[in-house]
XYZ file of C-alpha atoms in Angstrom:
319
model
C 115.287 116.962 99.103
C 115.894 116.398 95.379
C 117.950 113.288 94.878
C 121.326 113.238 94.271
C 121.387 110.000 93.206
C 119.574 110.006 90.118
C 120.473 109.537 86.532
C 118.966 108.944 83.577
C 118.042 106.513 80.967
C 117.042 106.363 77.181
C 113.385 105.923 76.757
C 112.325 105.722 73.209
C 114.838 108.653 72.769
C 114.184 110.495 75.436
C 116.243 110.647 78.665
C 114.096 110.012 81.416
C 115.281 110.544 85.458
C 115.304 107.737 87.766
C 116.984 106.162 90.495
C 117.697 102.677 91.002
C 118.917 101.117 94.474
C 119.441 97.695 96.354
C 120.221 94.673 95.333
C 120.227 93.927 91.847
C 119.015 90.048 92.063
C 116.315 91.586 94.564
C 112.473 91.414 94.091
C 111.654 94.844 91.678
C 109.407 97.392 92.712
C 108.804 100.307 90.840
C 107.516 103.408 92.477
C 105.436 105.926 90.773
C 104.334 109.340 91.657
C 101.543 111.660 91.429
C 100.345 114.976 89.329
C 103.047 117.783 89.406
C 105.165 115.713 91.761
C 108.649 113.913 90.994
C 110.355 110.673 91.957
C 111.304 112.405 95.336
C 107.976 112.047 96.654
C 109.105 108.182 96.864
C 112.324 108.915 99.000
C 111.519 107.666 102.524
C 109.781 104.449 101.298
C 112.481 103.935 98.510
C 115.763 103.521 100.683
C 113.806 101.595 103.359
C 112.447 98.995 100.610
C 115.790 98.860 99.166
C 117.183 98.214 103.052
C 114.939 95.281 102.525
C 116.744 93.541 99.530
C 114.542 94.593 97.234
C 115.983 96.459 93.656
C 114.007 99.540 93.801
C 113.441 101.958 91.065
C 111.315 105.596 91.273
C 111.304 107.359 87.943
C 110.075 111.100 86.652
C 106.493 110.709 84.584
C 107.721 112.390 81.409
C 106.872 116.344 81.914
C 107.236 116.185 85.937
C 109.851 116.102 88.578
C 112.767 117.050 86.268
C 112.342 115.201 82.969
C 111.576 116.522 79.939
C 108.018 115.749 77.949
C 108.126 113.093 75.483
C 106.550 113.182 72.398
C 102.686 112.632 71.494
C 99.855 113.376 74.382
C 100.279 113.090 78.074
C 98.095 110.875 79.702
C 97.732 107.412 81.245
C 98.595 105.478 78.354
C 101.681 107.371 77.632
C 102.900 107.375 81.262
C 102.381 103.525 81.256
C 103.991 103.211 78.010
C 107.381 104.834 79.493
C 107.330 103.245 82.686
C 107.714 100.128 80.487
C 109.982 101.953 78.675
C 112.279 102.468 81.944
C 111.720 99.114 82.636
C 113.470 98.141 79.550
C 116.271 100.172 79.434
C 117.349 99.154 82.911
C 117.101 95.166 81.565
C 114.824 94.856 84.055
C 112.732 91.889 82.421
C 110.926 90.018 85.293
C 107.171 91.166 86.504
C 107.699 93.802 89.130
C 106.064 95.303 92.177
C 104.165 98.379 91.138
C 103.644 101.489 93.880
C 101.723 104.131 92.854
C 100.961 107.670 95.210
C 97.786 110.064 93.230
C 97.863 110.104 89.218
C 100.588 107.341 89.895
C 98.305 105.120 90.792
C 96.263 105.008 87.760
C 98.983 104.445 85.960
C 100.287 101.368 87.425
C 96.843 100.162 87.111
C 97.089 101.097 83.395
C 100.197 99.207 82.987
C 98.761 95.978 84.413
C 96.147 96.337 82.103
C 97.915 97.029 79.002
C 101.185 95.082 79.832
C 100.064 92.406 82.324
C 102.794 90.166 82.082
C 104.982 92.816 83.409
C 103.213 93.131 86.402
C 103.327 90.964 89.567
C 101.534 92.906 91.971
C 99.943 96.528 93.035
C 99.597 98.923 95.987
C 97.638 101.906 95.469
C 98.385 104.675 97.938
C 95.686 107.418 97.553
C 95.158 106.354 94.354
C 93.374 108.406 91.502
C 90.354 106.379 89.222
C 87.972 105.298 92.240
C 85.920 109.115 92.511
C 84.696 112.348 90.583
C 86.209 114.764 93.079
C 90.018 115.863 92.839
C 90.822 118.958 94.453
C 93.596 120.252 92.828
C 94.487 123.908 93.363
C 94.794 125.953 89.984
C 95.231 128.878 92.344
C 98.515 128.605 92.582
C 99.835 127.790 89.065
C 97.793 130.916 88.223
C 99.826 133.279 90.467
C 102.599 131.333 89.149
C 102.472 132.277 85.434
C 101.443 135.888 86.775
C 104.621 135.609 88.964
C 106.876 135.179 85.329
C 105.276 138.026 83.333
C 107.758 140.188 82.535
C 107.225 143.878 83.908
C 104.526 143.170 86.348
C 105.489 139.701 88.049
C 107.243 140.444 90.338
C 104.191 142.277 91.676
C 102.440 138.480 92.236
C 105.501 136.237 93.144
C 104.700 136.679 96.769
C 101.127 135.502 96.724
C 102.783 132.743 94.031
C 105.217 131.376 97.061
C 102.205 131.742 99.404
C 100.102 129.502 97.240
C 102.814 127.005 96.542
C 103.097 126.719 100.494
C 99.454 126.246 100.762
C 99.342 123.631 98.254
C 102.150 121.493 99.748
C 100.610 121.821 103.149
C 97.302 120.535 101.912
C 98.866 117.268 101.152
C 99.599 116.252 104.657
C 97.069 115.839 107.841
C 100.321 117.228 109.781
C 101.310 120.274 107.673
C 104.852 120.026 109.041
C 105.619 117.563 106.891
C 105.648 120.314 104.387
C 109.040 121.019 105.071
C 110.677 124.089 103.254
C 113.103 121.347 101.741
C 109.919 119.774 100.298
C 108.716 123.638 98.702
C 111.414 124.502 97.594
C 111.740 121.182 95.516
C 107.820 121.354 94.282
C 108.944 125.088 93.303
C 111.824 123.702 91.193
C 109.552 121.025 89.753
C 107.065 123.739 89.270
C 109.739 125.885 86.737
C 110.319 122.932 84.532
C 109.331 124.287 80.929
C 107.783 121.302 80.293
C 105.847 120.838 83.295
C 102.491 123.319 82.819
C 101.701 122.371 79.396
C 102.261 118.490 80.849
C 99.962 119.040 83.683
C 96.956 121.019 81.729
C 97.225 118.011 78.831
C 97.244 115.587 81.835
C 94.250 116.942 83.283
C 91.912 117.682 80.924
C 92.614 113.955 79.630
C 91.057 112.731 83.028
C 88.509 115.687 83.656
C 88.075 119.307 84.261
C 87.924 121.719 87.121
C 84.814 122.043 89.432
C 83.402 119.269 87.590
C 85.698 116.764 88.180
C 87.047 113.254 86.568
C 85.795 112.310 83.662
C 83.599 108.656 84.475
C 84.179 106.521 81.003
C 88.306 106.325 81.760
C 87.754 105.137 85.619
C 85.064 102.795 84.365
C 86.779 100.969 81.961
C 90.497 101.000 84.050
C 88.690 99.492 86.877
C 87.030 96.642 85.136
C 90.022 95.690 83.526
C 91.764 96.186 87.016
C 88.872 93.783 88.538
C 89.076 91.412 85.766
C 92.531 91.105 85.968
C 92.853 90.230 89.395
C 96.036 91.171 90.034
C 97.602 91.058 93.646
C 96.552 94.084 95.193
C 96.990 96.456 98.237
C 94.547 99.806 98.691
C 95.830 101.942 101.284
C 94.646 105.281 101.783
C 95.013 108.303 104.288
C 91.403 109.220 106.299
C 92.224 113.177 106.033
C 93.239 113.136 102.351
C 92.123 116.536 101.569
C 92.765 116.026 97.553
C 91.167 112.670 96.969
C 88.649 112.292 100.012
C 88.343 109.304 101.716
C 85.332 108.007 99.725
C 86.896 107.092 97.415
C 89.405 104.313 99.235
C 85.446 103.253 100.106
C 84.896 102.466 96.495
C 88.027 101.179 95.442
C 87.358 98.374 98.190
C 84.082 98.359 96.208
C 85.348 98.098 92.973
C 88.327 95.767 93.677
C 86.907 92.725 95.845
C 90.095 90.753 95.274
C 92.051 93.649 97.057
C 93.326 93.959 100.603
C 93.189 97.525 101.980
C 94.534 99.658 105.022
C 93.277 102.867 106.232
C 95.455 105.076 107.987
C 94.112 107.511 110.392
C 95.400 111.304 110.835
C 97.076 110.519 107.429
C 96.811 112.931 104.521
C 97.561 112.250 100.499
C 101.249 111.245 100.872
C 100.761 107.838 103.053
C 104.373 106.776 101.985
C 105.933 110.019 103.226
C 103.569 110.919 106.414
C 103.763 107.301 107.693
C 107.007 106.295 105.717
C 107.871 103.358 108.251
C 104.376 102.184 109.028
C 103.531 102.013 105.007
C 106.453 100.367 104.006
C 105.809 97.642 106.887
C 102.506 96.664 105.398
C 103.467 97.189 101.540
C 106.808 94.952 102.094
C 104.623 92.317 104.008
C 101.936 92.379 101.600
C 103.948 91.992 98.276
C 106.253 89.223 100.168
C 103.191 87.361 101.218
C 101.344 87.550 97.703
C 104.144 88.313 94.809
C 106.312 84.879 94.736
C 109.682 84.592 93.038
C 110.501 87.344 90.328
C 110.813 85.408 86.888
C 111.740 86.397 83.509
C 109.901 87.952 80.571
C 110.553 86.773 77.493
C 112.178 89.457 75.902
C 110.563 89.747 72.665
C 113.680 90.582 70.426
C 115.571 87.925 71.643
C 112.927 85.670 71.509
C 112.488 86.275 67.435
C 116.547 85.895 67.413
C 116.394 82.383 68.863
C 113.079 81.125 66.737
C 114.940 82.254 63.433
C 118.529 80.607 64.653
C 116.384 77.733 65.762
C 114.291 77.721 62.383
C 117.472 77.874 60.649
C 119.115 74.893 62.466
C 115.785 72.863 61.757
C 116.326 73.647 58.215
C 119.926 73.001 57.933
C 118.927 69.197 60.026
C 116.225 68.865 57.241
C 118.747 69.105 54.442
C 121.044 66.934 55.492
């Protein structure tokens, strides 16, 4: 399952992993995963966008899938600051289409928010920001850093696997879409030096156990997200067993501008358990509300040309 068509790309310093398909003139979409996930979790959806003429790009959230941290906290404002980032070091300058599964979903909301001129439209699948309740299993990262104690881990790396399966197979109404390709990759993920200190800063920045997400963040991302109005899709899965189907209720609530699609039988992963169906309505949906892909200004050349134009004025005004 992991990609073997990734690379990577200079983010503020940091080398960040993404891949980057279809045409290059197409209409860009950007796909963003959840919590403790990687840019795999985007496969199925990417290559059948990209089949579609779009220019697709998935990308690692700095401390998952297999990119390093980068520097300073983890959180929503730092994810959305290096999705930008990507954005920039692939010259990709025009407002794109932003898809975001979980934790990724917050943070293309926070990126329309911070950086709406980059942004043409959104679709949400499963989205975090619209509830209190996240179940996330800590079950299994315990038995994991059991599992590496030297001496005595070996003693728990059976009941570590075991929990890893579980947790997988909790993401999909039909567990078989758990496939062992799919562990195994969520193990490697999993041994990424980076990736428990990245996902215990990550989630104590939105909440904490038992007690779930913190309110103040998801009150202030969705009024901005309201305010803004940007062209946006809600889909969700009815059997979501992390993020329970309440909460695509109030995200309709909170987002009257927004169209929305329920899938039924459909667990967390929307774009992998109904890859063909949700790529139907996302495609149709950003086709039918997006428009043309223009140009940014790109700010650096922009100051270039106002201080060769300034200096042309000023060379006119002495003559």
């Amino acid at each position: 399952m992991t990609a073997a068509d990734t690379t990577y790309v200079d983010v503020e310093g940091h080398p960040v992993r993404v891949r980057v398909s279809g045409a290059a003139d197409g209409p860009p979409v950007v796909l963003l995963h959840g919590i403790a996930r990687s840019l795999e979790d985007w496969q199925l959806t990417h290559d059948l966008l990209a089949a579609r003429g779009y220019r697709v790009v998935s990308t690692d959230l700095p401390g998952f899938g297999l990119t390093r941290r980068m520097k300073g906290r983890a959180g929503l404002a730092s994810f959305a600051r290096a999705v930008t980032g990507v954005l920039d070091a692939l010259g990709e300058r025009r407002p794109v289409r932003l898809m975001g599964n979980s934790l990724g979903g917050a943070v293309a909301m926070t990126v329309a928010a911070e950086y709406p001129d980059r942004v043409a439209a959104l679709v949400l699948a499963n989205s975090a920001g619209f509830g209190r309740e996240a179940n996330l299993s800590l079950g299994s990262m315990g038995y994991a850093v059991l599992a590496a104690l030297p001496g005595v881990g070996k003693r728990f790396r059976g009941r570590a696997r075991e929990a890893g399966v579980q947790v997988n197979r909790d993401l999909f109404h039909d567990p078989r879409h758990a496939t062992e390709e799919l562990i195994r990759h969520a193990g490697l993920v999993g041994r990424q030096p980076d990736f428990r200190g990245t996902f215990v800063a990550t989630m104590l920045s939105l909440g904490v156990p038992v007690l779930g997400s913190y309110p103040g963040w998801r009150r202030r991302l969705l009024a901005r997200s309201a305010a803004a109005r940007v062209p946006t899709l809600v889909v969700w899965g009815d059997a979501d067993a992390v993020l329970p189907v309440t909460h695509f209720h109030a995200a309709v609530a909170a987002l009257p501008h927004a169209r929305s699609h329920l899938f039924p039988a459909t667990g967390h992963m929307p774009q992998i358990e109904r890859a063909a169906e949700f790529t139907a309505l996302a495609a149709g949906f950003l086709d039918s509300v997006a428009g043309p892909a223009k140009d940014v200004p790109d700010p650096a050349k922009d100051t270039a040309g106002d201080d060769a134009g300034s200096a042309a004025a000023r060379g006119t005004a002495k003559g």
